Coordinates of C-alpha atoms in Angstrom, one line a residue:
M1 CA 84.5 80.4 110.5
R2 CA 87.5 81.3 108.4
L3 CA 89.0 84.8 108.3
I4 CA 91.8 86.7 106.5
H5 CA 93.6 89.4 108.5
T6 CA 95.2 92.1 106.5
S7 CA 96.0 95.8 107.0
D8 CA 97.9 98.9 105.9
W9 CA 97.1 98.9 102.3
H10 CA 98.0 102.6 102.0
V11 CA 96.2 103.0 98.7
G12 CA 98.0 105.9 97.0
R13 CA 101.3 105.8 98.9
T14 CA 104.5 106.2 96.8
F15 CA 107.8 104.4 97.4
H16 CA 110.3 107.3 97.7
R17 CA 108.2 109.2 95.2
H18 CA 107.8 106.3 92.9
R19 CA 104.3 105.2 92.0
T20 CA 103.1 101.9 93.5
I21 CA 99.3 101.8 92.7
E22 CA 99.6 99.2 89.9
H23 CA 101.6 96.9 92.1
L24 CA 99.2 97.2 95.0
E25 CA 96.2 96.5 92.8
S26 CA 97.8 93.3 91.4
V27 CA 98.5 92.2 95.0
L28 CA 95.0 92.9 96.2
T29 CA 93.7 90.9 93.2
S30 CA 95.9 88.0 94.5
L31 CA 94.3 88.5 97.9
A32 CA 90.9 87.9 96.4
D33 CA 92.2 84.7 94.8
L34 CA 93.2 83.5 98.3
V35 CA 89.7 84.2 99.5
C36 CA 88.3 81.9 96.9
E37 CA 91.1 79.3 97.2
H38 CA 90.7 78.9 101.0
D39 CA 86.9 79.4 101.2
V40 CA 87.2 82.5 103.5
D41 CA 84.2 83.9 105.2
A42 CA 85.4 87.4 106.0
V43 CA 88.4 89.7 105.3
L44 CA 89.5 91.9 108.1
V45 CA 91.3 95.2 107.2
A46 CA 92.8 96.7 110.3
G47 CA 93.3 100.3 109.2
D48 CA 95.2 102.5 106.9
L49 CA 93.3 101.5 103.8
F50 CA 94.2 104.9 102.2
D51 CA 97.5 106.7 102.6
L52 CA 96.0 110.2 102.7
S53 CA 92.9 111.5 104.5
M54 CA 91.7 113.0 101.2
P55 CA 92.3 110.3 98.6
A56 CA 92.3 111.0 94.9
A57 CA 89.4 109.7 92.8
E58 CA 91.8 107.0 91.3
H59 CA 92.5 105.7 94.8
F60 CA 88.8 105.3 95.6
D61 CA 88.4 103.3 92.4
V62 CA 91.3 101.0 93.4
L63 CA 89.6 100.4 96.8
D64 CA 86.2 99.8 95.2
R65 CA 87.7 97.3 92.7
A66 CA 89.5 95.5 95.5
F67 CA 86.4 95.3 97.7
S68 CA 84.3 94.1 94.7
R69 CA 86.8 91.3 93.9
I70 CA 86.8 90.1 97.5
R71 CA 83.0 90.1 97.6
D72 CA 82.8 88.3 94.3
A73 CA 85.1 85.7 95.8
G74 CA 82.6 85.0 98.6
A75 CA 83.8 86.9 101.6
V76 CA 82.3 89.8 103.5
I77 CA 84.6 92.7 104.5
V78 CA 85.1 94.3 107.9
A79 CA 87.3 97.3 108.0
T80 CA 88.2 100.1 110.4
P81 CA 90.2 103.3 109.9
G82 CA 93.8 103.9 110.7
N83 CA 95.7 107.1 111.4
H84 CA 96.2 107.8 107.7
D85 CA 92.5 107.5 106.9
S86 CA 89.7 110.0 107.3
A87 CA 87.2 108.1 109.4
S88 CA 84.3 110.2 108.1
R89 CA 85.3 109.8 104.5
L90 CA 86.0 106.1 104.9
G91 CA 82.7 105.6 106.7
F92 CA 80.6 107.6 104.2
Q93 CA 77.5 105.5 103.2
S94 CA 78.7 102.7 105.5
T95 CA 75.0 101.9 106.3
W96 CA 74.4 101.2 102.6
A97 CA 77.7 99.4 102.1
A98 CA 76.9 97.0 105.0
K99 CA 73.9 95.8 103.0
A100 CA 76.4 94.8 100.3
G101 CA 78.6 92.9 102.7
V102 CA 81.2 95.7 103.3
H103 CA 81.2 96.7 107.0
V104 CA 83.2 99.9 107.8
I105 CA 83.4 100.6 111.5
A106 CA 84.5 104.2 111.3
K107 CA 83.8 105.5 114.8
W108 CA 83.8 104.4 118.4
P109 CA 81.7 103.4 120.3
S110 CA 80.1 101.2 117.7
E111 CA 78.1 98.1 117.5
P112 CA 79.9 94.9 116.4
V113 CA 79.4 93.1 113.1
V114 CA 77.8 89.8 113.9
L115 CA 78.5 86.8 111.6
H116 CA 77.2 83.3 112.1
D117 CA 78.5 79.8 111.4
D118 CA 77.4 76.3 112.5
H119 CA 78.6 77.1 116.1
G120 CA 76.7 80.3 116.5
P121 CA 77.6 84.0 116.4
V122 CA 81.0 85.7 116.1
H123 CA 81.1 89.3 117.2
L124 CA 83.6 91.4 115.3
F125 CA 84.5 94.8 116.9
G126 CA 86.4 97.5 115.0
V127 CA 88.5 99.9 117.1
P128 CA 89.6 102.8 114.8
Y129 CA 92.8 104.7 115.4
L130 CA 91.9 106.6 118.6
E131 CA 93.7 110.0 118.7
P132 CA 93.7 111.0 122.5
S133 CA 93.3 114.7 121.9
A134 CA 90.4 114.2 119.5
L135 CA 88.8 111.7 121.9
R136 CA 88.8 114.1 124.8
V137 CA 87.0 116.7 122.6
Q138 CA 84.5 114.2 121.3
H139 CA 83.8 112.6 124.7
P140 CA 84.2 115.3 127.4
Q141 CA 82.2 113.2 129.8
L142 CA 85.2 110.8 130.2
A143 CA 87.2 113.3 132.2
E144 CA 84.2 113.7 134.6
Q145 CA 84.0 109.9 134.9
G146 CA 87.7 109.7 135.8
V147 CA 88.6 107.9 132.5
D148 CA 92.1 108.7 131.4
V149 CA 92.4 108.8 127.6
S150 CA 95.4 111.1 127.5
T151 CA 97.5 108.4 125.8
A152 CA 96.8 105.7 123.2
D153 CA 97.1 103.1 125.9
G154 CA 94.3 104.8 127.9
A155 CA 92.2 105.2 124.8
V156 CA 92.4 101.5 123.8
S157 CA 91.9 100.5 127.4
W158 CA 88.6 102.5 127.5
A159 CA 87.5 100.9 124.2
M160 CA 88.3 97.4 125.2
G161 CA 86.4 97.9 128.5
Q162 CA 83.3 98.7 126.5
I163 CA 83.9 95.6 124.3
R164 CA 84.1 93.4 127.4
E165 CA 80.8 94.9 128.7
A166 CA 79.1 94.1 125.4
L167 CA 80.4 90.5 125.5
H168 CA 79.3 90.1 129.1
D169 CA 75.8 91.1 128.0
S170 CA 75.9 89.0 124.8
P171 CA 78.4 86.2 125.2
A172 CA 79.9 85.1 121.9
R173 CA 83.2 84.3 120.2
S174 CA 85.0 87.6 119.6
V175 CA 87.3 89.2 117.1
V176 CA 88.8 92.7 117.5
L177 CA 90.3 94.9 114.7
A178 CA 92.5 97.6 116.1
H179 CA 94.9 100.1 114.6
C180 CA 97.5 100.9 117.3
F181 CA 101.2 100.3 118.3
V182 CA 101.6 97.4 120.7
G183 CA 105.3 97.8 121.7
R184 CA 106.1 94.4 123.2
T185 CA 105.2 90.8 122.7
S186 CA 103.9 88.6 125.5
T187 CA 107.5 87.4 126.1
G188 CA 108.8 91.0 126.6
D189 CA 110.5 91.2 123.2
E190 CA 110.4 94.7 121.7
V191 CA 108.3 95.2 118.6
V192 CA 110.3 97.1 116.0
D193 CA 108.5 100.1 114.5
D194 CA 109.3 99.6 110.8
A195 CA 106.6 101.9 109.4
P196 CA 108.0 104.6 107.0
K197 CA 107.5 107.3 109.7
D198 CA 108.0 107.0 113.4
I199 CA 104.7 106.1 115.1
T200 CA 105.8 105.8 118.7
V201 CA 105.8 109.5 119.6
G202 CA 108.0 109.2 122.6
G203 CA 106.1 106.4 124.2
Q204 CA 102.7 108.2 124.1
S205 CA 101.4 105.9 121.4
L206 CA 102.5 102.6 123.1
V207 CA 99.6 100.2 123.9
S208 CA 99.8 97.2 126.2
A209 CA 98.9 93.8 124.6
S210 CA 97.2 92.8 127.8
H211 CA 94.2 95.0 126.8
F212 CA 93.3 92.2 124.3
D213 CA 93.4 89.3 126.8
G214 CA 90.3 87.1 126.5
I215 CA 89.5 88.0 122.9
D216 CA 89.6 85.0 120.6
Y217 CA 91.6 86.9 117.9
T218 CA 92.9 90.4 117.6
A219 CA 93.8 91.7 114.1
L220 CA 96.2 94.6 114.5
G221 CA 97.3 97.2 112.0
H222 CA 100.0 100.0 112.1
I223 CA 103.2 98.0 111.8
H224 CA 104.3 97.2 108.2
S225 CA 105.8 93.7 108.8
R226 CA 104.1 90.7 110.2
Q227 CA 104.4 90.3 114.0
R228 CA 103.2 87.7 116.5
I229 CA 102.5 89.5 119.8
T230 CA 100.7 86.4 121.3
E231 CA 99.1 83.4 119.6
S232 CA 95.9 85.4 119.3
V233 CA 97.2 89.0 118.8
R234 CA 99.1 89.7 115.6
Y235 CA 100.1 92.2 113.0
S236 CA 99.7 91.2 109.3
G237 CA 101.9 94.0 108.0
A238 CA 101.5 95.9 104.7
P239 CA 101.0 94.1 101.4
L240 CA 103.8 96.1 99.8
Y241 CA 107.1 97.5 100.8
Y242 CA 106.7 101.2 101.5
S243 CA 110.2 102.1 102.8
F244 CA 113.7 100.6 103.2
K245 CA 113.0 100.4 107.0
E246 CA 110.7 97.4 106.3
S247 CA 113.3 94.6 106.4
S248 CA 111.0 91.6 106.8
P249 CA 111.1 89.4 103.7
H250 CA 107.4 88.4 104.2
R251 CA 104.4 90.0 102.6
G252 CA 101.1 88.3 103.1
V253 CA 98.1 87.7 105.3
W254 CA 97.1 85.6 108.4
L255 CA 94.5 82.9 107.7
V256 CA 92.5 82.6 111.0
D257 CA 90.2 79.6 111.8
L258 CA 87.6 79.8 114.6
D259 CA 85.9 76.6 115.9
D260 CA 83.2 76.3 118.5
A261 CA 85.6 77.1 121.4
G262 CA 87.3 80.1 119.8
L263 CA 90.7 80.3 118.1
A264 CA 91.6 77.0 116.4
D265 CA 94.5 77.9 114.1
V266 CA 96.4 80.7 112.5
T267 CA 98.4 80.2 109.2
W268 CA 100.5 82.5 107.2
L269 CA 99.7 82.9 103.5
D270 CA 102.2 84.6 101.2
L271 CA 101.2 87.3 98.7
P272 CA 103.3 88.0 95.6
I273 CA 105.9 90.7 96.0
P274 CA 106.0 92.8 92.8
R275 CA 109.3 94.5 93.7
R276 CA 111.6 93.7 96.6
T277 CA 114.0 96.1 98.4
R278 CA 117.7 95.8 98.5
T279 CA 120.6 97.9 100.0
I280 CA 123.9 97.8 98.1
R281 CA 127.1 99.2 99.5
G282 CA 130.5 99.9 98.0
E283 CA 132.4 102.1 95.6
L284 CA 130.4 103.2 92.6
E285 CA 132.5 101.6 89.9
S286 CA 132.7 98.3 91.8
L287 CA 128.9 98.2 92.3
L288 CA 128.2 98.9 88.6
A289 CA 130.5 96.0 87.6
D290 CA 129.5 93.6 90.4
A291 CA 128.3 90.4 88.7
S292 CA 126.9 89.0 91.9
L293 CA 124.2 91.7 91.7
D294 CA 122.9 90.4 88.3
G295 CA 119.2 89.8 88.5
T296 CA 118.6 92.6 91.0
E297 CA 118.0 95.3 88.3
D298 CA 114.2 95.4 88.8
E299 CA 114.3 95.8 92.6
W300 CA 114.0 99.0 94.8
I301 CA 117.6 99.9 95.4
R302 CA 119.2 102.0 98.2
A303 CA 122.8 102.7 97.3
I304 CA 125.4 103.5 100.0
L305 CA 128.6 104.7 98.3
T306 CA 131.9 104.4 100.1
D307 CA 134.1 106.3 97.6
A308 CA 136.7 108.5 99.2
Q309 CA 135.6 111.3 96.9
R310 CA 132.1 111.7 95.6
P311 CA 131.8 110.5 92.0
A312 CA 130.2 112.7 89.3
D313 CA 126.5 112.3 88.7
P314 CA 126.2 109.0 90.7
M315 CA 122.4 108.6 90.8
S316 CA 122.0 108.7 87.0
R317 CA 124.8 106.2 86.6
L318 CA 123.3 103.9 89.2
Q319 CA 119.9 104.2 87.5
K320 CA 121.2 103.0 84.2
R321 CA 121.7 99.6 85.8
W322 CA 119.0 99.9 88.5
P323 CA 116.1 102.1 87.1
N324 CA 114.4 101.9 90.5
C325 CA 117.3 103.1 92.5
S326 CA 115.5 105.4 94.9
T327 CA 117.9 106.6 97.6
L328 CA 121.5 107.4 97.7
Q329 CA 123.8 107.9 100.7
F330 CA 127.5 108.7 100.9
E331 CA 129.6 107.0 103.6
P332 CA 133.3 107.7 102.8
P333 CA 136.0 106.2 104.9
E334 CA 136.1 107.7 108.4
H335 CA 139.4 109.4 107.9
E336 CA 138.1 111.1 104.8
R337 CA 135.0 112.4 106.6
E338 CA 137.1 113.8 109.4
S339 CA 139.9 115.4 107.3
R340 CA 138.1 117.2 104.5
T341 CA 136.2 120.4 104.9
Y342 CA 132.9 121.0 103.0
R343 CA 134.7 123.4 100.6
E344 CA 137.1 120.6 99.8
R345 CA 134.3 118.1 99.3
V346 CA 132.4 120.2 96.8
A347 CA 135.5 121.7 95.0
G348 CA 135.3 121.1 91.3
R349 CA 131.7 119.8 91.3
R350 CA 128.8 121.2 89.3
D351 CA 126.4 123.3 91.2
I352 CA 123.5 121.1 90.2
D353 CA 125.2 118.1 91.8
V354 CA 125.8 120.1 95.1
V355 CA 122.2 121.1 95.2
A356 CA 121.0 117.6 94.5
E357 CA 123.2 116.2 97.2
F358 CA 121.9 118.8 99.7
A359 CA 118.3 118.0 98.8
G360 CA 118.9 114.3 99.3
D361 CA 120.4 114.9 102.7
V362 CA 117.5 116.9 104.0
R363 CA 114.8 114.7 102.5
E364 CA 115.9 111.4 104.1
N365 CA 118.0 110.5 101.0
E366 CA 115.3 111.0 98.5
P367 CA 116.9 112.4 95.3
L368 CA 115.6 115.1 93.1
T369 CA 112.9 114.0 90.7
E370 CA 113.6 114.7 87.0
L371 CA 111.2 117.7 87.1
E372 CA 112.8 119.1 90.2
R373 CA 116.2 118.7 88.7
S374 CA 115.2 120.5 85.5
I375 CA 113.8 123.4 87.6
V376 CA 116.9 123.7 89.6
E377 CA 119.1 123.6 86.5
A378 CA 117.0 126.3 84.9
A379 CA 117.4 128.5 87.9
L380 CA 121.1 127.9 88.1
N381 CA 121.5 128.7 84.4
S382 CA 119.5 131.9 84.8
V383 CA 121.7 133.0 87.7
A384 CA 124.9 132.2 85.7
A385 CA 123.5 134.2 82.7
E386 CA 122.8 137.2 84.9
E387 CA 126.3 137.1 86.4
A388 CA 127.9 136.8 83.0
A389 CA 126.0 139.8 81.8
R390 CA 127.2 142.1 84.6

């Protein structure tokens, strides 16, 4: 049996307020092409199919088209919700969808999806993102039974215990889809959380990789870059870049082969990258004239300016060369940062530039949109007119 492991599609997510839906749909079309090219039996989507729990109608259409292309290419689909998904919405009409080859395992406990090849059955279990506080409300009997689900580790341990019981009763090759944060590899190396927002929550979300011991393959979701935890426990990462934290150059899927004994081989398949990320650093004029950056104009750009004094209107000037410049940071020389007061730093600058700088600082370096900038300028002009009329 041949499987593709993917995750974290985040249909509807923007990149620092820039629309990405067209890029994502083109990449998911390429994923369907890989299904056909490699004669894949099933595509596993390990959570965060949507970016919001209440997706827009357009985002449902994108997911529907992606699923349809994968089914037309010959593979069934097995998916489970992540922390960004609404399990109830994603699982709506899952009984009917399963008849069309789209299996959404939206709750736990749940029966496995059973697929067959020449060697017999393969049981595919989906473990949705398990929120400990919600789990304690949904299953109050766990406390009476002495089962600790106060952390993500305890919740996953409980779920995997049930999976092992099911496999004991019906032995078969096994695959688990799980949306969680496994913090360390089998060799003790720390797994870097490169999702756009912190998902570790002070250690309460950390899950031990040992819970997946004995499973032929575990398809993880939650981290946005590919990771090999063990030979049989992996993250595929997201198909697109969703923040500048995601430094891995790879975007793709794992191709997983099962033989009669279990896991036979795992191979990485690249997906196209519609737009890469790049961080540029230096003084504004030097960056704008830097010939070594020719060819980067279509990339997502984070600019770190090292000018001793802030240039006028730097974002608009950067965007003339890099239309997709998305964040702007200022890191003047250390002595400049220490010696100048805030009054000195803003002296002589336009009010709109000061407001735009402040907004960028408090919004993780996301600049004002054109609409926001026009609203602020209108407000400032109104105040200036009132003061002039006094």
